[in-house]
Short mmCIF file of C-alpha atoms in Angstrom, two decimals:
data_model
loop_
_atom_site.label_atom_id
_atom_site.label_comp_id
_atom_site.label_asym_id
_atom_site.label_seq_id
_atom_site.Cartn_x
_atom_site.Cartn_y
_atom_site.Cartn_z
CA MET A 674 -59.51 -16.98 29.49
CA LYS A 675 -58.33 -15.27 32.24
CA ARG A 676 -55.60 -17.95 32.82
CA LEU A 677 -54.80 -17.44 29.33
CA PHE A 678 -54.08 -13.59 29.43
CA GLN A 679 -52.38 -13.97 32.39
CA ASN A 680 -49.86 -16.73 30.84
CA LEU A 681 -49.46 -13.83 27.83
CA LEU A 682 -48.66 -11.47 30.45
CA LEU A 683 -45.84 -13.43 32.21
CA LEU A 684 -44.59 -14.89 28.30
CA GLY A 685 -44.63 -11.06 27.66
CA SER A 686 -41.84 -10.64 30.38
CA LEU A 687 -39.30 -13.07 28.70
CA PHE A 688 -40.61 -13.05 24.82
CA LEU A 689 -41.24 -10.80 22.43
CA ILE A 690 -44.96 -11.69 21.39
CA SER A 691 -46.77 -10.66 18.11
CA PHE A 692 -50.72 -11.35 19.03
CA SER A 693 -53.85 -11.49 16.78
CA ALA A 694 -56.74 -12.64 19.04
CA ALA A 695 -58.85 -12.23 15.67
CA ALA A 696 -56.81 -14.50 13.81
CA GLY A 697 -56.31 -16.81 16.50
CA TYR A 698 -52.83 -17.56 16.97
CA TYR A 699 -49.64 -15.29 17.92
CA TYR A 700 -45.87 -15.08 17.52
CA LYS A 701 -43.08 -15.09 20.34
CA TYR A 702 -39.60 -14.57 19.83
CA SER A 703 -36.20 -15.27 21.47
CA PRO A 704 -34.43 -13.18 22.17
CA ALA A 705 -37.03 -10.70 23.16
CA ARG A 706 -35.54 -7.58 23.58
CA PHE A 707 -35.27 -6.77 19.78
CA SER A 708 -37.77 -6.76 16.79
CA TYR A 709 -36.94 -8.52 13.87
CA ASN A 710 -37.64 -8.14 9.83
CA PHE A 711 -38.02 -12.39 8.46
CA ARG A 712 -37.16 -12.81 5.15
CA ASN A 713 -36.18 -16.07 3.11
CA ASN A 714 -35.40 -17.85 6.37
CA GLU A 715 -33.29 -15.19 7.62
CA ALA A 716 -33.89 -12.47 10.04
CA ASP A 717 -32.70 -8.65 10.25
CA ILE A 718 -32.58 -6.85 13.78
CA LYS A 719 -34.64 -3.79 13.28
CA THR A 720 -34.55 -2.35 16.75
CA GLY A 721 -33.01 -3.30 20.05
CA SER A 722 -31.21 -2.72 23.29
CA LEU A 723 -27.45 -3.23 23.90
CA SER A 724 -25.80 -2.64 27.20
CA GLY A 725 -22.35 -3.67 28.97
CA LYS A 726 -20.13 -5.99 27.14
CA ASP A 727 -22.98 -7.18 24.85
CA SER A 728 -23.67 -9.25 21.47
CA ILE A 729 -25.89 -9.13 18.55
CA PRO A 730 -27.29 -12.52 18.60
CA SER A 731 -26.67 -15.57 15.58
CA TYR A 732 -29.96 -16.75 15.72
CA VAL A 733 -33.43 -15.81 16.28
CA THR A 734 -36.44 -18.57 17.55
CA SER A 735 -39.80 -17.92 16.52
CA TYR A 736 -42.84 -19.76 18.38
CA PHE A 737 -46.16 -20.03 16.56
CA TYR A 738 -49.08 -20.67 18.82
CA VAL A 739 -52.84 -21.20 17.53
CA TYR A 740 -55.95 -21.23 19.63
CA ASP A 741 -57.20 -24.79 20.21
CA ASN A 742 -61.08 -24.53 20.85
CA LYS A 743 -61.39 -27.68 22.38
CA LYS A 744 -58.53 -26.76 25.19
CA ASP A 745 -59.65 -23.41 25.23
CA ASP A 746 -56.01 -22.30 25.08
CA TYR A 747 -53.54 -21.38 22.97
CA VAL A 748 -51.04 -24.39 21.91
CA LEU A 749 -47.54 -24.22 20.51
CA GLU A 750 -47.56 -25.37 16.72
CA ASP A 751 -44.34 -24.68 15.40
CA VAL A 752 -40.92 -23.71 16.34
CA GLU A 753 -38.47 -22.15 13.93
CA THR A 754 -34.44 -21.05 14.42
CA VAL A 755 -33.24 -19.06 11.81
CA PRO A 756 -29.77 -17.12 11.32
CA ILE A 757 -29.60 -13.14 12.07
CA THR A 758 -28.14 -11.85 8.95
CA GLY A 759 -28.64 -8.11 9.20
CA VAL A 760 -28.92 -4.90 11.52
CA TRP A 761 -30.95 -2.14 10.19
CA GLY A 762 -30.23 1.43 10.26
CA TYR A 763 -30.47 3.07 13.91
CA ALA A 764 -31.11 -0.71 15.65
CA PHE A 765 -28.92 0.63 18.46
CA LYS A 766 -29.14 4.13 18.26
CA ASN A 767 -28.44 5.90 21.63
CA CYS A 768 -27.32 2.38 23.38
CA THR A 769 -25.27 5.03 25.54
CA ASN A 770 -24.43 2.08 28.40
CA LEU A 771 -22.97 -0.01 25.69
CA THR A 772 -19.39 -0.35 25.86
CA GLU A 773 -18.55 -3.75 23.69
CA VAL A 774 -20.33 -5.14 21.22
CA THR A 775 -19.46 -8.59 19.55
CA ILE A 776 -20.73 -9.08 15.72
CA PRO A 777 -21.26 -12.46 15.10
CA SER A 778 -20.25 -14.91 12.26
CA THR A 779 -23.96 -14.98 10.65
CA ILE A 780 -24.34 -11.17 10.00
CA ARG A 781 -23.64 -10.00 6.17
CA TYR A 782 -24.64 -6.27 6.54
CA ILE A 783 -25.18 -3.68 8.88
CA SER A 784 -26.79 -0.15 7.77
CA HIS A 785 -26.19 3.22 8.18
CA ASP A 786 -25.84 4.40 11.82
CA ALA A 787 -26.89 1.40 13.66
CA PHE A 788 -24.90 2.36 16.48
CA LEU A 789 -25.52 6.21 15.90
CA ASP A 790 -24.40 7.78 19.28
CA CYS A 791 -23.34 4.86 21.38
CA THR A 792 -21.18 7.40 22.71
CA ASN A 793 -19.15 4.85 25.44
CA LEU A 794 -18.70 1.95 22.95
CA THR A 795 -15.21 1.71 23.16
CA THR A 796 -14.41 -2.15 21.60
CA VAL A 797 -15.78 -3.66 18.47
CA ASN A 798 -15.32 -7.70 18.20
CA LEU A 799 -15.83 -8.34 14.54
CA ASN A 800 -16.72 -12.16 13.92
CA ALA A 801 -18.68 -11.61 10.83
CA GLU A 802 -16.86 -13.95 8.27
CA ASN A 803 -18.67 -12.72 5.20
CA CYS A 804 -20.19 -9.04 5.90
CA TYR A 805 -20.58 -7.07 2.94
CA TYR A 806 -20.88 -3.77 4.11
CA ILE A 807 -21.07 -2.20 7.49
CA GLY A 808 -22.82 1.37 6.81
CA ILE A 809 -23.58 2.52 3.11
CA ASN A 810 -21.55 3.96 0.58
CA GLU A 811 -23.62 6.14 -1.89
CA ASN A 812 -20.88 8.47 -3.08
CA TYR A 813 -21.62 6.87 -6.69
CA ALA A 814 -25.24 8.56 -6.35
CA GLY A 815 -23.64 11.85 -4.75
CA ARG A 816 -24.82 11.38 -1.56
CA GLY A 817 -21.81 10.16 0.55
CA ILE A 818 -20.85 7.57 3.09
CA PHE A 819 -22.78 6.88 6.02
CA SER A 820 -21.15 5.03 9.01
CA ALA A 821 -22.83 2.40 11.07
CA PHE A 822 -21.11 3.67 14.20
CA SER A 823 -21.63 7.71 13.43
CA GLY A 824 -20.80 9.28 16.69
CA CYS A 825 -19.20 6.53 18.42
CA THR A 826 -16.65 8.86 19.79
CA SER A 827 -14.92 6.50 22.40
CA LEU A 828 -14.56 3.48 19.94
CA LYS A 829 -10.66 3.03 19.93
CA ASN A 830 -10.53 -0.69 19.48
CA VAL A 831 -11.02 -3.38 16.82
CA ASN A 832 -10.61 -6.78 17.04
CA ILE A 833 -10.93 -8.68 13.97
CA GLY A 834 -11.63 -12.48 14.14
CA LYS A 835 -9.85 -15.24 13.23
CA ASN A 836 -12.10 -16.59 10.65
CA VAL A 837 -13.28 -13.14 9.14
CA LYS A 838 -13.07 -13.81 5.17
CA ARG A 839 -13.72 -9.63 4.34
CA ILE A 840 -13.33 -6.33 6.22
CA PRO A 841 -16.62 -4.78 5.24
CA ALA A 842 -17.11 -2.21 2.88
CA VAL A 843 -17.28 1.72 5.09
CA SER A 844 -16.68 -0.56 8.18
CA PHE A 845 -15.08 1.95 10.14
CA TYR A 846 -15.17 5.15 8.38
CA GLU A 847 -13.83 8.00 10.23
CA CYS A 848 -13.69 6.37 13.37
CA ASP A 849 -10.88 8.60 14.54
CA GLY A 850 -10.12 6.98 17.71
CA ILE A 851 -8.77 3.58 15.98
CA THR A 852 -4.95 4.05 16.21
CA SER A 853 -4.15 0.36 15.07
CA ILE A 854 -5.37 -2.67 13.28
CA THR A 855 -4.31 -6.31 12.78
CA ILE A 856 -5.88 -8.23 10.05
CA PRO A 857 -5.54 -11.79 10.61
CA ASP A 858 -4.53 -14.52 7.86
CA SER A 859 -7.99 -15.34 7.34
CA VAL A 860 -8.91 -11.95 5.86
CA LEU A 861 -8.89 -12.31 1.47
CA GLU A 862 -10.18 -8.57 1.16
CA ILE A 863 -10.53 -5.06 2.82
CA GLY A 864 -13.53 -3.51 1.12
CA GLU A 865 -14.07 0.09 -0.11
CA ASP A 866 -13.87 3.07 2.23
CA ALA A 867 -13.09 0.14 5.22
CA PHE A 868 -10.92 2.62 7.11
CA ASN A 869 -11.83 5.58 4.96
CA GLY A 870 -10.96 8.98 7.32
CA CYS A 871 -9.53 7.01 10.57
CA ASN A 872 -7.43 10.11 10.82
CA ASN A 873 -5.38 8.80 13.99
CA LEU A 874 -4.65 5.04 12.55
CA SER A 875 -1.01 4.64 12.80
CA SER A 876 -0.24 1.20 12.15
CA VAL A 877 -1.66 -1.43 10.06
CA SER A 878 -0.79 -5.12 10.04
CA LEU A 879 -2.18 -7.03 6.96
CA GLY A 880 -2.26 -10.92 7.21
CA ASN A 881 -0.74 -13.10 4.82
CA SER A 882 -3.84 -13.64 2.67
CA VAL A 883 -5.19 -10.43 1.67
CA GLU A 884 -5.75 -10.44 -2.01
CA ILE A 885 -7.27 -7.24 -2.25
CA ILE A 886 -7.08 -3.85 -1.22
CA GLY A 887 -10.37 -2.42 -2.04
CA ILE A 888 -11.18 1.44 -3.19
CA ASN A 889 -10.40 3.83 -0.82
CA ALA A 890 -9.70 1.65 1.93
CA PHE A 891 -7.05 3.67 3.62
CA TYR A 892 -7.98 7.06 2.07
CA ASP A 893 -6.78 9.96 3.87
CA CYS A 894 -5.51 7.78 6.93
CA VAL A 895 -3.27 11.21 7.92
CA SER A 896 -1.53 9.39 10.49
CA LEU A 897 -0.66 5.95 8.91
CA ASN A 898 2.76 5.33 9.32
CA SER A 899 3.28 1.87 9.09
CA ILE A 900 1.95 -0.46 6.57
CA ASN A 901 3.00 -3.71 5.02
CA ILE A 902 1.94 -4.91 1.70
CA PRO A 903 2.27 -9.13 1.65
CA ASN A 904 3.00 -11.02 -1.60
CA SER A 905 -0.38 -12.20 -1.30
CA VAL A 906 -2.06 -9.07 -2.20
CA THR A 907 -2.97 -8.89 -6.17
CA GLU A 908 -4.70 -5.76 -6.63
CA ILE A 909 -4.40 -2.36 -4.89
CA GLY A 910 -7.38 -0.43 -5.43
CA ASP A 911 -8.16 3.12 -6.88
CA HIS A 912 -7.19 5.73 -4.26
CA ALA A 913 -6.64 2.87 -1.58
CA PHE A 914 -4.16 5.23 0.33
CA CYS A 915 -4.60 8.48 -1.11
CA GLY A 916 -3.67 10.97 1.30
CA CYS A 917 -1.88 8.95 3.79
CA SER A 918 0.63 11.85 4.40
CA SER A 919 2.58 10.07 7.15
CA LEU A 920 3.72 6.91 5.16
CA PRO A 921 7.61 7.29 4.61
CA SER A 922 8.01 4.25 2.50
CA ILE A 923 6.11 1.59 0.87
CA ILE A 924 7.52 -2.02 -0.56
CA ILE A 925 4.92 -3.28 -3.12
CA GLY A 926 4.31 -7.17 -2.66
CA ASN A 927 5.26 -9.76 -5.56
CA SER A 928 1.72 -10.61 -6.63
CA VAL A 929 0.40 -7.07 -7.30
CA LYS A 930 -0.22 -6.83 -11.03
CA THR A 931 -2.11 -3.13 -10.69
CA ILE A 932 -1.41 -0.02 -8.80
CA GLY A 933 -4.80 1.89 -9.18
CA VAL A 934 -5.63 5.53 -9.92
CA SER A 935 -4.32 7.63 -7.52
CA ALA A 936 -3.57 4.71 -5.16
CA PHE A 937 -0.59 6.48 -3.51
CA SER A 938 -1.51 10.09 -4.48
CA ASN A 939 -1.00 12.79 -2.21
CA CYS A 940 1.44 10.68 0.21
CA SER A 941 3.38 13.79 0.81
CA ASN A 942 5.93 11.80 3.03
CA LEU A 943 6.39 9.28 1.01
CA ALA A 944 10.12 8.92 0.31
CA SER A 945 10.94 5.61 -1.44
CA VAL A 946 8.73 3.04 -3.55
CA THR A 947 9.72 -0.44 -4.31
CA LEU A 948 7.60 -2.15 -6.69
CA GLY A 949 7.31 -6.00 -6.67
CA ASN A 950 8.13 -8.12 -9.32
CA SER A 951 4.68 -8.48 -11.08
CA VAL A 952 3.31 -5.32 -11.29
CA LYS A 953 2.37 -4.59 -14.91
CA THR A 954 0.26 -1.30 -14.66
CA ILE A 955 1.20 1.77 -12.70
CA GLY A 956 -2.10 3.53 -12.93
CA VAL A 957 -3.49 7.42 -13.64
CA SER A 958 -1.79 9.74 -10.77
CA ALA A 959 -0.74 6.44 -8.92
CA PHE A 960 1.77 8.33 -7.06
CA SER A 961 1.08 12.31 -8.22
CA ASN A 962 1.97 14.88 -6.10
CA CYS A 963 4.00 12.86 -3.75
CA SER A 964 6.25 15.63 -3.11
CA ASN A 965 8.93 13.87 -1.60
CA LEU A 966 9.42 10.72 -3.31
CA ALA A 967 13.27 10.58 -4.34
CA SER A 968 13.27 6.87 -5.13
CA VAL A 969 11.81 4.35 -7.37
CA THR A 970 12.70 1.16 -7.95
CA PHE A 971 11.19 -0.58 -10.94
CA ASP A 972 11.20 -4.32 -11.88
CA ASN A 973 11.18 -5.76 -15.44
CA SER A 974 7.57 -7.03 -14.89
CA VAL A 975 6.23 -3.13 -15.40
CA GLU A 976 4.61 -2.50 -19.02
CA THR A 977 2.61 0.80 -19.02
CA ILE A 978 2.94 3.90 -16.90
CA GLU A 979 -0.11 5.50 -17.39
CA GLN A 980 -1.10 9.08 -17.43
CA ALA A 981 0.32 11.36 -14.67
CA ALA A 982 1.62 8.76 -12.74
CA PHE A 983 4.27 10.32 -11.00
CA TYR A 984 3.20 13.72 -11.52
CA ASP A 985 4.80 16.59 -9.09
CA CYS A 986 6.88 14.20 -7.42
CA ARG A 987 9.54 17.11 -7.30
CA LYS A 988 12.23 15.45 -5.27
CA LEU A 989 12.41 12.30 -7.84
CA GLU A 990 16.02 12.78 -9.06
CA TYR A 991 16.54 10.06 -11.56
CA ILE A 992 14.74 6.98 -13.05
CA THR A 993 15.44 3.99 -14.87
CA ILE A 994 12.48 2.59 -16.81
CA PRO A 995 13.15 -0.89 -17.78
CA ASN A 996 13.13 -2.85 -21.17
CA SER A 997 9.74 -4.18 -19.74
CA VAL A 998 8.01 -1.12 -20.31
CA THR A 999 6.12 -0.11 -23.45
CA SER A 1000 4.38 3.09 -22.91
CA ILE A 1001 4.73 6.22 -20.86
CA GLY A 1002 1.81 8.02 -20.50
CA LYS A 1003 0.56 11.90 -20.46
CA ARG A 1004 2.48 13.73 -18.01
CA ALA A 1005 3.73 10.88 -16.49
CA PHE A 1006 6.44 12.34 -14.73
CA SER A 1007 5.72 16.14 -15.63
CA GLY A 1008 6.96 18.41 -12.74
CA CYS A 1009 9.57 16.25 -10.98
CA ASN A 1010 11.94 19.30 -10.99
CA SER A 1011 14.54 17.72 -9.21
CA MET A 1012 15.06 14.91 -11.88
CA ASN A 1013 18.58 15.16 -13.14
CA SER A 1014 18.77 11.85 -15.15
CA ALA A 1015 16.03 9.52 -17.04
CA THR A 1016 16.84 6.24 -18.64
CA ILE A 1017 14.07 5.04 -20.91
CA GLY A 1018 14.11 1.47 -21.73
CA ASP A 1019 14.54 -0.27 -25.25
CA SER A 1020 10.79 -1.43 -25.38
CA VAL A 1021 8.86 2.13 -24.97
CA ILE A 1022 7.54 3.05 -28.65
CA GLU A 1023 5.85 6.25 -27.17
CA ILE A 1024 6.77 9.14 -25.24
CA GLY A 1025 3.44 10.62 -24.18
CA GLU A 1026 2.50 14.25 -24.29
CA PHE A 1027 4.41 16.49 -21.86
CA ALA A 1028 5.58 13.21 -20.12
CA PHE A 1029 8.93 14.96 -18.82
CA GLU A 1030 7.50 18.68 -18.80
CA TYR A 1031 8.97 20.99 -16.75
CA CYS A 1032 11.58 18.56 -15.32
CA TRP A 1033 13.78 21.26 -15.04
CA GLY A 1034 16.70 19.68 -13.60
CA LEU A 1035 16.82 17.04 -16.39
CA ILE A 1036 20.50 16.99 -17.72
CA ASN A 1037 20.74 13.51 -19.37
CA ILE A 1038 18.30 11.84 -21.11
CA SER A 1039 18.46 8.35 -22.93
CA ILE A 1040 15.78 7.22 -25.39
CA GLY A 1041 15.56 3.65 -26.01
CA LYS A 1042 16.06 2.08 -29.24
CA SER A 1043 11.94 1.42 -29.99
CA VAL A 1044 10.82 4.56 -29.39
CA THR A 1045 8.84 6.03 -32.46
CA THR A 1046 7.21 8.83 -31.31
CA ILE A 1047 7.90 11.78 -28.80
CA GLY A 1048 4.99 13.34 -27.80
CA THR A 1049 3.63 16.97 -27.67
CA GLY A 1050 5.20 19.11 -25.28
CA ALA A 1051 7.15 15.76 -23.86
CA PHE A 1052 10.62 17.62 -23.06
CA SER A 1053 8.92 21.34 -22.72
CA GLY A 1054 10.51 23.15 -20.19
CA CYS A 1055 13.74 20.95 -19.22
CA HIS A 1056 15.80 24.07 -19.05
CA GLY A 1057 18.79 21.62 -17.91
CA LEU A 1058 19.15 19.65 -20.99
CA ILE A 1059 22.13 20.58 -22.88
CA SER A 1060 22.10 17.93 -25.67
CA ILE A 1061 19.91 15.31 -26.86
CA GLU A 1062 20.26 12.12 -29.40
CA ILE A 1063 16.98 11.03 -31.18
CA PRO A 1064 17.71 7.42 -31.82
CA GLU A 1065 16.83 6.13 -35.39
CA SER A 1066 13.72 4.30 -34.43
CA VAL A 1067 12.02 7.86 -34.01
CA THR A 1068 10.35 8.86 -36.84
CA THR A 1069 7.99 11.48 -35.33
CA ILE A 1070 8.72 14.56 -33.04
CA GLY A 1071 5.49 16.16 -31.97
CA ILE A 1072 4.44 20.01 -31.64
CA GLY A 1073 6.60 21.84 -28.95
CA ALA A 1074 8.44 18.48 -27.73
CA PHE A 1075 11.43 20.64 -26.86
CA ASN A 1076 10.28 24.42 -26.69
CA PHE A 1077 11.53 26.31 -23.73
CA CYS A 1078 14.75 24.11 -23.11
CA ARG A 1079 17.09 27.19 -23.13
CA ASN A 1080 20.49 25.25 -22.61
CA LEU A 1081 19.69 22.65 -24.91
CA SER A 1082 22.60 23.54 -27.82
CA LYS A 1083 23.24 20.12 -29.37
CA ILE A 1084 20.87 17.99 -31.25
CA VAL A 1085 21.62 14.74 -33.29
CA LEU A 1086 18.48 13.53 -35.17
CA GLY A 1087 18.01 9.83 -36.22
CA ASN A 1088 17.99 8.59 -39.63
CA TYR A 1089 14.14 8.02 -40.17
CA ILE A 1090 12.46 10.77 -39.09
CA ASN A 1091 9.88 12.24 -41.43
CA THR A 1092 8.04 14.73 -39.17
CA ILE A 1093 9.01 17.70 -37.02
CA ASN A 1094 6.15 19.35 -35.97
CA THR A 1095 5.85 23.08 -35.14
CA LEU A 1096 7.13 24.49 -32.35
CA ALA A 1097 9.17 21.26 -31.81
CA PHE A 1098 12.28 23.41 -30.52
CA THR A 1099 10.83 27.07 -30.01
CA ASP A 1100 12.92 28.83 -27.48
CA CYS A 1101 15.70 26.90 -27.61
CA THR A 1102 17.76 29.92 -27.38
CA ASN A 1103 21.09 28.29 -26.93
CA LEU A 1104 20.88 25.89 -29.80
CA LYS A 1105 24.16 25.78 -31.57
CA GLU A 1106 24.25 22.62 -33.75
CA VAL A 1107 21.47 19.92 -35.12
CA THR A 1108 22.84 16.91 -36.88
CA SER A 1109 20.40 15.37 -39.14
CA LEU A 1110 21.48 12.08 -40.81
CA ASN A 1111 18.36 12.13 -43.12
CA PRO A 1112 17.43 15.64 -44.87
CA ILE A 1113 13.94 16.14 -44.25
#
């Protein structure tokens, strides 16, 4: 037995050993510098040590030994190798000698704070082909977002492998040292919050296969001044580029169907937007508070402009809404006080409540031939408006629709108006001429 324990001590220097004398068996694991959790023919790393230029292993091999009474020794009963697919929270905490880490293709998740305070980590090589998250997003529960790289103050380089299909959710949340990122052509999806809060990220190159840019993917990347959105992209998620205050222009590729809620809101330096030929919906507040936005080019694919889509875009001078659009949402262009001209296409049925409210500079407005309802306060406070012709399709003018249009002097009402609500033209102090073809 003395020889047995000497052998076990020697093995312990090479392998991680789990020993049970009472049960008459033990396990040893390779690589030995990590502790593991096994589940369903897969393994997670619970704790371990990384240093220098190092890698998370792809596989762990377990050796199962049982005691043989006849030999008075332990004999190898079974060998099993399984993929390492997960890393637990705090697994590599305070590995201060780690400078570069490679994440292998087998990894499917890395939990929060896995690399906490690895202060000398400068480079991450991400080869995980189908990883779902790196860190944890618990915003839905009001608990916030927890990065895997918290306290990695030296992290500046991220290399994405050529077989990676997904940039995991939360992966590089608030990694301020990253200044540029290149997404290879293999990537199909950029997960939610993937680069949220990367304050010094200035340049992003998206590969030609990216289809989904997830919720908050580049939220508050305040230095971002260059990004291409290729024709492969079909979805731009809610808040995807919200707060990217250095972004000067954006061209939306020809496969995007929906621009999500507040996708580009608060992009205060954004001056021009060109929409691709597949965009059907411009989401709620999609470009709201883009205070330097002066030009928007629509394609005939757009059907819906949602609530507050261009709210408070104060430098937007003109807008031509194509014939494909059927709905203009509440406050869609409210506060665009430099707008002097608006043409509303012939498929719009309803101009939403306060849609052009406080567009002070609006002088010329052409209302399309299918509009039936001009909503409450739709043109309220449009001081520059001098005359307005209501087409024959309009049947209802909402409460306060043109109130405080103080330079409005002439109104021509269409043939089929049956309802003019209260205060529709109140405080139009220069109104001199109203022509109605249909006595009400």
